[in-house]
Short mmCIF file of C-alpha atoms in Angstrom, two decimals:
data_model
loop_
_atom_site.label_atom_id
_atom_site.label_comp_id
_atom_site.label_asym_id
_atom_site.label_seq_id
_atom_site.Cartn_x
_atom_site.Cartn_y
_atom_site.Cartn_z
CA UNK A 116 190.79 -8.23 30.16
CA UNK A 117 187.25 -7.36 31.28
CA UNK A 118 186.71 -10.82 32.81
CA UNK A 119 189.94 -10.56 34.80
CA UNK A 120 189.03 -7.13 36.12
CA UNK A 121 185.57 -8.39 37.09
CA UNK A 122 187.13 -11.32 38.95
CA UNK A 123 189.48 -8.95 40.79
CA UNK A 124 186.58 -6.77 41.89
CA UNK A 125 184.54 -9.72 43.09
CA UNK A 126 187.39 -11.35 44.99
CA UNK A 127 188.70 -8.04 46.39
CA UNK A 128 192.06 -9.03 44.93
CA UNK A 129 193.24 -5.73 43.49
CA UNK A 130 196.79 -6.52 42.41
CA UNK A 131 198.15 -9.96 43.36
CA UNK A 132 198.74 -12.21 40.34
CA UNK A 133 196.42 -15.00 39.26
CA UNK A 134 197.64 -18.43 38.18
CA UNK A 135 197.00 -19.88 34.73
CA UNK A 136 196.17 -23.49 33.88
CA UNK A 137 197.22 -24.77 30.46
CA UNK A 138 196.60 -28.23 28.96
CA UNK A 139 200.20 -29.19 28.24
CA UNK A 140 203.84 -28.17 28.19
CA UNK A 141 203.60 -27.00 24.56
CA UNK A 142 200.96 -24.42 25.47
CA UNK A 143 202.98 -23.31 28.50
CA UNK A 144 205.94 -22.76 26.15
CA UNK A 145 203.85 -20.35 24.05
CA UNK A 146 203.51 -18.10 27.10
CA UNK A 147 206.77 -18.52 29.00
CA UNK A 148 210.39 -19.52 28.75
CA UNK A 149 210.82 -22.99 30.26
CA UNK A 150 214.09 -24.66 31.28
CA UNK A 151 214.48 -28.43 31.56
CA UNK A 152 214.28 -28.22 35.37
CA UNK A 153 211.11 -26.11 35.18
CA UNK A 154 209.53 -28.50 32.67
CA UNK A 155 210.27 -31.43 34.98
CA UNK A 156 208.71 -29.60 37.93
CA UNK A 157 205.62 -28.60 35.93
CA UNK A 158 205.03 -32.19 34.80
CA UNK A 159 205.79 -33.85 38.13
CA UNK A 160 202.99 -35.80 39.80
CA UNK A 161 202.83 -33.09 42.49
CA UNK A 162 201.69 -30.52 39.89
CA UNK A 163 202.61 -27.25 41.65
CA UNK A 164 202.07 -23.79 40.24
CA UNK A 165 205.48 -22.90 38.78
CA UNK A 166 206.63 -19.30 38.35
CA UNK A 167 208.10 -18.80 34.87
CA UNK A 168 209.47 -15.81 32.96
CA UNK A 169 207.05 -14.51 30.33
CA UNK A 170 208.02 -14.57 26.68
CA UNK A 171 208.15 -11.14 24.97
CA UNK A 172 204.70 -10.41 23.61
CA UNK A 173 203.07 -13.03 25.82
CA UNK A 174 199.39 -13.19 24.66
CA UNK A 175 197.64 -12.97 28.03
CA UNK A 176 195.82 -10.05 29.63
CA UNK A 177 198.28 -7.76 31.48
CA UNK A 178 195.93 -7.72 34.48
CA UNK A 179 196.70 -11.41 35.14
CA UNK A 180 200.02 -10.41 36.74
CA UNK A 181 200.28 -6.61 36.72
CA UNK A 182 203.87 -5.26 36.75
CA UNK A 183 205.31 -8.81 36.82
CA UNK A 184 207.53 -10.37 34.18
CA UNK A 185 206.57 -13.84 35.41
CA UNK A 186 203.45 -15.99 35.28
CA UNK A 187 202.31 -18.78 37.58
CA UNK A 188 201.61 -21.79 35.34
CA UNK A 189 200.03 -25.09 36.38
CA UNK A 190 199.15 -28.19 34.37
CA UNK A 191 195.87 -30.08 35.00
CA UNK A 192 195.99 -32.48 37.95
CA UNK A 193 192.44 -33.88 38.04
CA UNK A 194 190.25 -35.46 35.33
CA UNK A 195 187.87 -32.52 35.70
CA UNK A 196 190.64 -30.09 34.70
CA UNK A 197 191.29 -32.07 31.51
CA UNK A 198 187.58 -32.00 30.65
CA UNK A 199 187.32 -28.25 31.29
CA UNK A 200 190.34 -27.45 29.15
CA UNK A 201 189.16 -29.73 26.35
CA UNK A 202 185.73 -28.07 26.33
CA UNK A 203 187.25 -24.60 26.44
CA UNK A 204 189.63 -25.38 23.58
CA UNK A 205 186.66 -26.47 21.46
CA UNK A 206 184.92 -23.12 22.08
CA UNK A 207 187.75 -20.76 21.08
CA UNK A 208 189.32 -19.85 17.75
CA UNK A 209 191.67 -22.47 16.24
CA UNK A 210 195.30 -21.71 17.03
CA UNK A 211 194.47 -19.68 20.13
CA UNK A 212 196.02 -21.20 23.29
CA UNK A 213 193.59 -22.79 25.76
CA UNK A 214 194.41 -20.95 28.97
CA UNK A 215 192.19 -20.70 32.05
CA UNK A 216 192.59 -18.27 34.96
CA UNK A 217 192.60 -20.28 38.19
CA UNK A 218 192.00 -18.94 41.68
CA UNK A 219 191.03 -20.39 45.03
CA UNK A 220 187.41 -20.46 46.16
CA UNK A 221 187.53 -17.70 48.74
CA UNK A 222 187.47 -13.98 49.29
CA UNK A 223 190.97 -12.57 49.69
CA UNK A 224 192.42 -13.14 53.18
CA UNK A 225 189.82 -15.79 54.02
CA UNK A 226 190.29 -19.58 54.08
CA UNK A 227 189.11 -21.65 51.12
CA UNK A 228 185.43 -22.61 51.23
CA UNK A 229 185.45 -26.39 50.87
CA UNK A 230 181.96 -27.46 52.03
CA UNK A 231 179.11 -27.09 49.54
CA UNK A 232 176.78 -25.10 51.79
CA UNK A 233 179.63 -22.83 52.87
CA UNK A 234 180.67 -22.27 49.25
CA UNK A 235 177.14 -21.35 48.17
CA UNK A 236 176.95 -18.74 50.91
CA UNK A 237 180.46 -17.28 50.87
CA UNK A 238 181.10 -17.40 47.13
CA UNK A 239 177.67 -16.20 45.97
CA UNK A 240 179.05 -12.75 45.08
CA UNK A 241 181.98 -14.24 43.12
CA UNK A 242 180.87 -17.33 41.23
CA UNK A 243 178.10 -17.35 38.62
CA UNK A 244 177.89 -21.12 38.78
CA UNK A 245 179.12 -24.01 40.89
CA UNK A 246 179.97 -27.61 40.12
CA UNK A 247 179.48 -29.87 43.14
CA UNK A 248 180.04 -33.58 43.79
CA UNK A 249 178.50 -36.21 46.02
CA UNK A 250 181.92 -36.96 47.53
CA UNK A 251 182.72 -34.50 50.30
CA UNK A 252 186.07 -32.70 50.47
CA UNK A 253 187.83 -33.76 53.66
CA UNK A 254 190.03 -30.71 54.22
CA UNK A 255 190.93 -27.47 52.45
CA UNK A 256 194.32 -27.22 50.76
CA UNK A 257 195.80 -24.53 48.49
CA UNK A 258 197.95 -25.16 45.44
CA UNK A 259 201.69 -25.26 46.06
CA UNK A 260 203.62 -22.41 44.43
CA UNK A 261 207.25 -22.94 43.41
CA UNK A 262 210.01 -21.86 41.09
CA UNK A 263 213.50 -22.94 40.09
CA UNK A 264 216.10 -20.46 41.39
CA UNK A 265 219.75 -20.46 42.43
CA UNK A 266 220.28 -24.01 41.21
CA UNK A 267 217.30 -25.67 42.87
CA UNK A 268 213.63 -25.64 43.71
CA UNK A 269 212.21 -22.92 45.96
CA UNK A 270 208.78 -22.86 47.59
CA UNK A 271 206.63 -19.78 47.86
CA UNK A 272 203.81 -21.88 49.31
CA UNK A 273 204.00 -25.54 50.34
CA UNK A 274 200.61 -27.21 50.21
CA UNK A 275 198.86 -29.60 47.77
CA UNK A 276 201.18 -32.30 46.47
CA UNK A 277 203.73 -31.85 49.27
CA UNK A 278 201.87 -31.49 52.58
CA UNK A 279 201.57 -33.47 54.79
CA UNK A 280 204.51 -35.55 53.55
CA UNK A 281 207.00 -35.59 56.47
CA UNK A 282 210.43 -34.02 56.39
CA UNK A 283 213.06 -36.45 57.68
CA UNK A 284 215.38 -34.94 60.30
CA UNK A 285 218.81 -35.88 61.65
CA UNK A 286 217.70 -36.01 65.29
CA UNK A 287 215.06 -37.64 67.46
CA UNK A 288 212.37 -35.77 69.37
CA UNK A 289 212.57 -36.61 73.05
CA UNK A 290 208.94 -35.46 73.36
CA UNK A 291 206.26 -34.79 70.71
CA UNK A 292 206.24 -31.09 69.82
CA UNK A 293 203.81 -28.65 68.21
CA UNK A 294 205.28 -25.52 66.59
CA UNK A 295 202.67 -22.83 65.92
CA UNK A 296 204.46 -20.80 63.23
CA UNK A 297 204.07 -17.09 62.59
CA UNK A 298 201.35 -14.57 61.93
CA UNK A 299 201.65 -14.26 58.14
CA UNK A 300 201.69 -17.17 55.69
CA UNK A 301 201.11 -19.40 58.68
CA UNK A 302 201.88 -23.08 58.84
CA UNK A 303 202.12 -25.22 61.96
CA UNK A 304 204.32 -28.27 62.43
CA UNK A 305 204.15 -31.45 64.50
CA UNK A 306 207.27 -33.45 65.36
CA UNK A 307 207.66 -37.02 66.55
CA UNK A 308 210.39 -39.62 66.18
CA UNK A 309 212.62 -38.22 63.43
CA UNK A 310 209.83 -36.72 61.36
CA UNK A 311 208.47 -33.19 61.02
CA UNK A 312 204.95 -32.85 59.62
CA UNK A 313 204.65 -29.30 58.27
CA UNK A 314 201.05 -28.34 57.60
CA UNK A 315 199.56 -27.07 54.39
CA UNK A 316 199.46 -23.29 53.96
CA UNK A 317 196.99 -21.78 56.46
CA UNK A 318 197.40 -18.10 55.52
CA UNK A 319 197.56 -14.83 57.42
CA UNK A 320 196.04 -15.15 60.92
CA UNK A 321 194.17 -11.86 60.73
CA UNK A 322 190.53 -12.94 61.13
CA UNK A 323 188.38 -15.46 62.98
CA UNK A 324 187.89 -17.67 59.92
CA UNK A 325 191.63 -18.20 59.41
CA UNK A 326 192.25 -18.73 63.12
CA UNK A 327 189.50 -21.37 63.10
CA UNK A 328 191.19 -23.05 60.11
CA UNK A 329 194.47 -23.03 62.07
CA UNK A 330 192.86 -24.70 65.11
CA UNK A 331 191.00 -27.26 63.00
CA UNK A 332 194.18 -28.06 61.08
CA UNK A 333 196.11 -28.80 64.27
CA UNK A 334 193.35 -31.10 65.53
CA UNK A 335 193.23 -32.87 62.16
CA UNK A 336 197.01 -33.46 62.07
CA UNK A 337 197.03 -34.71 65.67
CA UNK A 338 194.42 -37.35 64.81
CA UNK A 339 195.93 -38.17 61.41
CA UNK A 340 199.44 -38.85 62.71
CA UNK A 341 198.60 -39.82 66.29
CA UNK A 342 200.80 -37.03 67.65
CA UNK A 343 199.62 -35.37 70.84
CA UNK A 344 202.22 -32.75 71.76
CA UNK A 345 203.73 -32.34 75.19
CA UNK A 346 205.73 -29.26 74.16
CA UNK A 347 204.60 -26.20 72.20
CA UNK A 348 206.95 -23.76 70.42
CA UNK A 349 205.91 -20.26 69.39
CA UNK A 350 207.11 -16.88 68.12
CA UNK A 351 208.13 -14.27 70.69
CA UNK A 352 205.75 -11.61 69.36
CA UNK A 353 203.11 -11.29 72.10
CA UNK A 354 200.31 -10.16 69.75
CA UNK A 355 200.54 -12.95 67.18
CA UNK A 356 197.38 -15.05 67.29
CA UNK A 357 199.48 -18.22 66.91
CA UNK A 358 201.50 -17.14 69.96
CA UNK A 359 198.35 -16.49 71.96
CA UNK A 360 197.07 -19.93 70.99
CA UNK A 361 200.32 -21.51 72.23
CA UNK A 362 200.25 -19.64 75.52
CA UNK A 363 196.60 -20.45 76.15
CA UNK A 364 196.78 -24.17 75.29
CA UNK A 365 197.02 -26.73 78.07
CA UNK A 366 200.23 -28.21 76.64
CA UNK A 367 202.51 -28.08 79.72
CA UNK A 368 205.92 -27.07 78.31
CA UNK A 369 206.18 -23.89 76.26
CA UNK A 370 209.27 -22.66 74.39
CA UNK A 371 209.50 -19.23 72.77
CA UNK A 372 211.70 -19.00 69.67
CA UNK A 373 213.05 -15.77 68.22
CA UNK A 374 211.65 -15.17 64.72
CA UNK A 375 214.92 -14.91 62.78
CA UNK A 376 216.58 -17.73 64.69
CA UNK A 377 213.65 -19.89 63.54
CA UNK A 378 214.25 -18.81 59.92
CA UNK A 379 217.90 -19.88 60.04
CA UNK A 380 217.03 -23.06 61.96
CA UNK A 381 214.57 -24.06 59.22
CA UNK A 382 217.51 -24.22 56.79
CA UNK A 383 219.61 -26.22 59.25
CA UNK A 384 216.78 -28.67 59.92
CA UNK A 385 215.98 -29.45 56.30
CA UNK A 386 219.67 -29.86 55.39
CA UNK A 387 220.25 -32.00 58.52
CA UNK A 388 222.80 -29.59 59.97
CA UNK A 389 223.30 -28.85 63.65
CA UNK A 390 225.44 -25.72 63.26
CA UNK A 391 226.88 -23.44 64.21
CA UNK A 392 226.75 -21.56 60.90
CA UNK A 393 226.61 -17.94 59.84
CA UNK A 394 222.93 -17.22 59.32
CA UNK A 395 221.41 -14.37 57.34
CA UNK A 396 217.73 -13.80 58.09
CA UNK A 397 216.19 -11.03 55.98
CA UNK A 398 212.48 -10.19 55.90
CA UNK A 399 209.90 -7.54 56.63
CA UNK A 400 209.04 -8.01 60.30
CA UNK A 401 210.18 -10.09 63.24
CA UNK A 402 210.09 -9.45 66.98
CA UNK A 403 213.62 -8.95 68.29
CA UNK A 404 214.96 -9.85 71.72
CA UNK A 405 215.48 -6.12 72.41
CA UNK A 406 211.86 -5.28 71.51
CA UNK A 407 212.81 -3.77 68.15
CA UNK A 408 211.41 -4.92 64.79
CA UNK A 409 214.25 -6.99 63.33
CA UNK A 410 214.56 -7.87 59.67
CA UNK A 411 218.19 -7.97 58.45
CA UNK A 412 220.20 -10.11 60.86
CA UNK A 413 223.60 -11.74 60.54
CA UNK A 414 224.09 -14.25 63.33
CA UNK A 415 226.14 -17.21 64.41
CA UNK A 416 223.47 -19.84 64.93
CA UNK A 417 223.02 -23.46 65.86
CA UNK A 418 219.72 -25.17 66.49
CA UNK A 419 220.10 -24.53 70.22
CA UNK A 420 220.86 -20.80 70.14
CA UNK A 421 222.29 -17.78 68.32
CA UNK A 422 224.45 -14.69 68.74
CA UNK A 423 223.62 -11.57 66.75
CA UNK A 424 226.77 -10.43 64.90
CA UNK A 425 225.46 -7.63 62.66
CA UNK A 426 222.25 -5.98 61.52
CA UNK A 427 220.96 -3.19 59.32
CA UNK A 428 221.11 0.09 61.25
CA UNK A 429 217.91 0.92 63.08
CA UNK A 430 215.49 3.52 61.74
CA UNK A 431 212.01 4.34 63.09
CA UNK A 432 209.00 2.47 61.70
CA UNK A 433 206.44 5.31 61.80
CA UNK A 434 202.93 4.02 62.30
CA UNK A 435 204.05 0.40 62.66
CA UNK A 436 202.07 -1.76 60.23
CA UNK A 437 200.83 1.35 58.40
CA UNK A 438 204.37 1.83 57.09
CA UNK A 439 204.07 -1.54 55.33
CA UNK A 440 201.12 -0.24 53.29
CA UNK A 441 202.66 3.19 52.70
CA UNK A 442 206.30 2.82 51.55
CA UNK A 443 206.60 6.61 51.22
CA UNK A 444 206.93 6.70 55.00
CA UNK A 445 210.08 4.58 54.94
CA UNK A 446 211.52 6.56 52.02
CA UNK A 447 211.08 9.77 54.01
CA UNK A 448 212.59 8.16 57.13
CA UNK A 449 215.70 7.03 55.25
CA UNK A 450 216.07 10.46 53.65
CA UNK A 451 215.78 12.10 57.07
CA UNK A 452 218.44 9.73 58.42
CA UNK A 453 220.79 10.55 55.54
CA UNK A 454 220.24 14.33 55.35
CA UNK A 455 218.42 15.45 58.49
CA UNK A 456 215.66 18.01 57.96
CA UNK A 457 217.59 19.32 54.95
CA UNK A 458 216.14 16.46 52.87
CA UNK A 459 213.01 18.57 52.47
CA UNK A 460 215.02 20.91 50.22
CA UNK A 461 216.13 18.15 47.81
CA UNK A 462 215.07 18.74 44.23
CA UNK A 463 213.77 15.27 43.39
CA UNK A 464 210.24 14.15 42.49
CA UNK A 465 209.68 12.25 45.73
CA UNK A 466 210.37 15.30 47.92
CA UNK A 467 208.45 17.69 45.66
CA UNK A 468 205.38 15.43 45.93
CA UNK A 469 205.72 14.73 49.66
CA UNK A 470 202.74 15.80 51.77
CA UNK A 471 204.52 18.05 54.29
CA UNK A 472 201.65 18.06 56.75
CA UNK A 473 201.65 14.25 56.94
CA UNK A 474 205.43 14.25 57.35
CA UNK A 475 205.20 16.75 60.23
CA UNK A 476 202.79 14.41 62.03
CA UNK A 477 205.12 11.43 61.50
CA UNK A 478 208.12 13.47 62.65
CA UNK A 479 206.36 14.35 65.88
CA UNK A 480 205.39 10.70 66.40
CA UNK A 481 209.01 9.62 65.99
CA UNK A 482 210.38 12.33 68.28
CA UNK A 483 207.88 11.36 70.99
CA UNK A 484 208.34 7.64 70.44
CA UNK A 485 204.68 7.09 69.58
CA UNK A 486 204.04 3.92 67.53
CA UNK A 487 207.46 4.23 65.89
CA UNK A 488 209.50 1.21 66.97
CA UNK A 489 213.09 0.95 65.71
CA UNK A 490 213.49 -1.47 62.83
CA UNK A 491 216.36 -3.18 61.02
CA UNK A 492 214.05 -4.58 58.34
CA UNK A 493 215.58 -5.17 54.91
CA UNK A 494 212.07 -5.52 53.50
CA UNK A 495 211.28 -1.96 54.57
CA UNK A 496 214.54 -0.72 53.01
CA UNK A 497 213.45 -2.24 49.68
CA UNK A 498 210.11 -0.44 50.09
CA UNK A 499 211.90 2.83 50.82
CA UNK A 500 214.13 2.65 47.73
CA UNK A 501 211.18 1.68 45.52
CA UNK A 502 209.17 4.71 46.70
CA UNK A 503 212.17 7.01 46.51
CA UNK A 504 212.89 5.91 42.93
CA UNK A 505 209.34 6.67 41.83
CA UNK A 506 207.49 3.37 42.17
CA UNK A 507 204.67 2.71 44.63
CA UNK A 508 204.18 5.31 47.36
CA UNK A 509 201.36 3.08 48.66
CA UNK A 510 200.81 -0.63 48.06
CA UNK A 511 197.93 -3.09 48.15
CA UNK A 512 199.92 -5.95 49.71
CA UNK A 513 203.23 -6.37 51.52
CA UNK A 514 206.19 -6.62 49.18
CA UNK A 515 204.43 -5.17 46.14
CA UNK A 516 206.86 -2.24 45.80
CA UNK A 517 209.92 -4.46 46.34
CA UNK A 518 208.70 -6.96 43.75
CA UNK A 519 208.29 -4.24 41.14
CA UNK A 520 211.76 -2.91 41.99
CA UNK A 521 213.17 -6.36 41.22
CA UNK A 522 211.21 -6.50 37.97
CA UNK A 523 212.72 -3.17 36.91
CA UNK A 524 216.21 -4.35 37.83
CA UNK A 525 215.73 -7.31 35.48
CA UNK A 526 215.04 -5.08 32.48
CA UNK A 527 216.81 -6.44 29.40
CA UNK A 528 218.14 -2.96 28.56
CA UNK A 529 220.18 -2.51 31.78
CA UNK A 530 223.96 -2.77 31.75
CA UNK A 531 224.75 -5.53 34.26
CA UNK A 532 228.08 -3.89 35.16
CA UNK A 533 226.60 -1.03 37.15
CA UNK A 534 228.88 -1.25 40.20
CA UNK A 535 227.87 -0.65 43.82
CA UNK A 536 226.58 2.18 45.93
CA UNK A 537 228.67 3.08 49.02
CA UNK A 538 227.91 1.79 52.53
CA UNK A 539 229.77 1.23 55.80
CA UNK A 540 230.03 -1.68 58.24
CA UNK A 541 230.73 -0.79 61.87
CA UNK A 542 233.29 -2.43 64.15
CA UNK A 543 231.07 -2.88 67.22
CA UNK A 544 229.21 -6.07 68.19
CA UNK A 545 226.67 -6.40 66.79
CA UNK A 546 228.04 -4.44 63.84
CA UNK A 547 225.78 -1.82 62.27
CA UNK A 548 225.28 -1.95 58.49
CA UNK A 549 224.91 1.72 57.55
CA UNK A 550 223.18 2.46 54.24
CA UNK A 551 222.93 6.26 54.59
CA UNK A 552 225.79 6.69 52.05
CA UNK A 553 223.81 4.52 49.61
CA UNK A 554 220.67 6.63 50.06
CA UNK A 555 222.63 9.80 49.27
CA UNK A 556 224.13 8.16 46.17
CA UNK A 557 220.68 7.05 44.97
CA UNK A 558 219.42 10.63 45.37
CA UNK A 559 222.38 11.79 43.29
CA UNK A 560 221.50 9.29 40.55
CA UNK A 561 217.87 10.47 40.58
CA UNK A 562 219.05 14.07 40.21
CA UNK A 563 221.17 13.00 37.22
CA UNK A 564 218.14 11.30 35.60
CA UNK A 565 219.81 7.88 35.74
CA UNK A 566 217.24 5.33 34.47
CA UNK A 567 215.17 3.67 37.18
CA UNK A 568 216.15 0.17 35.97
CA UNK A 569 219.84 1.00 36.43
CA UNK A 570 219.24 2.38 39.95
CA UNK A 571 217.25 -0.75 40.82
CA UNK A 572 219.96 -3.13 39.62
CA UNK A 573 222.73 -1.18 41.33
CA UNK A 574 220.73 -1.26 44.57
CA UNK A 575 220.33 -5.05 44.37
CA UNK A 576 224.04 -5.50 43.70
CA UNK A 577 224.85 -3.24 46.65
CA UNK A 578 222.71 -5.20 49.10
CA UNK A 579 224.31 -8.45 47.92
CA UNK A 580 227.78 -6.96 48.40
CA UNK A 581 226.89 -5.52 51.80
CA UNK A 582 225.64 -8.88 53.08
CA UNK A 583 228.59 -10.76 51.59
CA UNK A 584 231.14 -8.46 53.26
CA UNK A 585 229.25 -8.69 56.55
CA UNK A 586 229.59 -12.48 56.27
CA UNK A 587 233.33 -12.13 55.70
CA UNK A 588 233.58 -10.10 58.91
CA UNK A 589 231.50 -12.77 60.69
CA UNK A 590 233.84 -15.50 59.41
CA UNK A 591 236.86 -13.65 60.76
CA UNK A 592 235.20 -13.53 64.17
CA UNK A 593 233.72 -17.06 64.28
CA UNK A 594 235.74 -19.18 61.88
CA UNK A 595 232.51 -20.43 60.30
CA UNK A 596 232.41 -20.97 56.54
CA UNK A 597 228.89 -22.41 56.19
CA UNK A 598 226.06 -19.92 55.57
CA UNK A 599 222.29 -20.36 55.86
CA UNK A 600 220.03 -17.89 54.05
CA UNK A 601 216.35 -17.53 54.94
CA UNK A 602 213.54 -15.00 55.24
CA UNK A 603 211.01 -13.56 52.82
CA UNK A 604 213.49 -11.16 51.20
CA UNK A 605 215.18 -14.20 49.65
CA UNK A 606 212.10 -14.75 47.51
CA UNK A 607 213.78 -11.97 45.50
CA UNK A 608 215.44 -14.18 42.90
CA UNK A 609 217.85 -11.51 41.69
CA UNK A 610 219.18 -10.80 45.19
CA UNK A 611 219.35 -14.49 46.11
CA UNK A 612 221.32 -15.49 43.02
CA UNK A 613 223.67 -12.50 43.21
CA UNK A 614 224.38 -13.08 46.90
CA UNK A 615 224.88 -16.84 46.57
CA UNK A 616 227.28 -16.34 43.67
CA UNK A 617 229.26 -13.72 45.61
CA UNK A 618 229.45 -15.90 48.74
CA UNK A 619 230.56 -18.96 46.77
CA UNK A 620 233.28 -16.82 45.14
CA UNK A 621 234.43 -16.03 48.70
CA UNK A 622 234.70 -19.79 49.47
CA UNK A 623 231.57 -20.03 51.62
CA UNK A 624 229.33 -23.10 51.54
CA UNK A 625 225.80 -21.73 51.12
CA UNK A 626 222.51 -23.35 52.11
CA UNK A 627 219.01 -22.04 51.58
CA UNK A 628 215.46 -23.35 51.99
CA UNK A 629 214.50 -26.07 49.50
CA UNK A 630 211.90 -28.14 51.43
CA UNK A 631 209.91 -25.28 53.00
CA UNK A 632 209.45 -21.64 51.94
CA UNK A 633 212.03 -19.03 53.00
CA UNK A 634 209.12 -16.81 54.00
CA UNK A 635 207.15 -17.26 57.23
CA UNK A 636 205.67 -20.47 55.85
CA UNK A 637 208.92 -22.15 56.94
CA UNK A 638 208.99 -20.71 60.48
CA UNK A 639 207.19 -23.63 62.10
CA UNK A 640 209.87 -26.11 61.00
CA UNK A 641 212.56 -23.85 62.46
CA UNK A 642 210.65 -23.42 65.71
CA UNK A 643 210.25 -27.18 65.97
CA UNK A 644 213.99 -27.78 65.48
CA UNK A 645 214.99 -25.11 68.00
CA UNK A 646 212.59 -26.44 70.63
CA UNK A 647 213.88 -29.99 70.14
CA UNK A 648 217.49 -28.84 70.46
CA UNK A 649 216.75 -26.92 73.64
CA UNK A 650 215.06 -29.98 75.13
CA UNK A 651 218.12 -32.08 74.27
CA UNK A 652 220.52 -29.55 75.78
CA UNK A 653 218.52 -29.46 79.03
CA UNK A 654 218.45 -33.27 79.14
CA UNK A 655 222.25 -33.34 78.80
CA UNK A 656 222.79 -31.08 81.83
#
């Protein structure tokens, strides 16, 4: 416990889980429940970190994965790992599992230090010792992180073991293309012939070091695969560093791709579909064509284009990115939408503990339109419900509150037949998905002292039902029966599996990301596919 806390302090990694390396499958089975598919993935030659459900009474320090009911487990994939584990096993008490905490050689939010002199300088405050080698590391590369969910493999991070293996596509590139990806969980992608080369995980482009890693990675891939792009694709958000790179490069043809269209297109590309399909793109943040912050979009989409059919009703995002770190803001916004100013009189813990002076400032910002863009983000709705129900009012990383809400919904004591909260779906185009009735019903449950786990599960079931019924309305309008699901919200295993089961019951054919992550790590593949389709459509004119 003390060692884990010390590592967290030194790495400035306050809450995100650490991975564990174990010597064999038998040891992994002492910590976690392992299905046949998970065992096969763990033991594959690619050796990813695999997310597994913890066994009751799992004998590891709680601070390894605080508030999670899963652990990231990896088996050794180099001779050095086997030697380390063997030596460690010889040092500990007989019968105690040999388990090592594994983490990348970097400070949080910085790229991995992979040169010896760089490591000695940057990791001096973290590591008490270093093992070096006379063979230089050619390029940095994180571990891949995966799980088995909804009947197949799902990436959280695609890197070592998978990148830069190409993804085979169903179409030819008329010109070589570079797609620059997004701002968070960045990857880039190069396309030539019928192959897409998605990069290893670069990370969040929020500092000079990571931006330098991004630039160096592109240059490395261009040399490695002899691909020198004549077209560059990028996200529409004008402030993304990847977008700025694309706009400033001397590549002559530039194609902007809407964020959520790219998410859906990533599914089409990897499944070799052209569309059109019904696409659901659900995440935390994406720049919309109307300037709003999109994040729960139902669209009819092909690789070449899309039409927005429905979305979560807009609410203000007070403080922009600050609302991501402070979910209490979104909880208060949704309460204000559902009750007006009368929400301040509600007798629930969230309102009693609300800082009224801070809320008055936010209210004035929203009235005046100051740094409060409208958002349809499903990620922010998850944050709001988590804060409203008594979980994190502030978080240390994006998605922390939503992840804990899912963990609570998976409690073994919850009755799975909890029903749905009410909601409405408008008749206009695009249709508005109104969750104000759900917010009022959640408040009622809180007032009745309904257990948090039951509220969390009922909320998940409601969102799955809302999206499924919105897809039914989209099918009536378009005639489409194929559905593509993408976006970071679909890393929520409970929501993904509930929604896929509901859609399949409704006779939809459902596709989701299997070759790239559903989060922004898959954006570059989608951007690449959209840009290629737009080039083809222009050539056909």
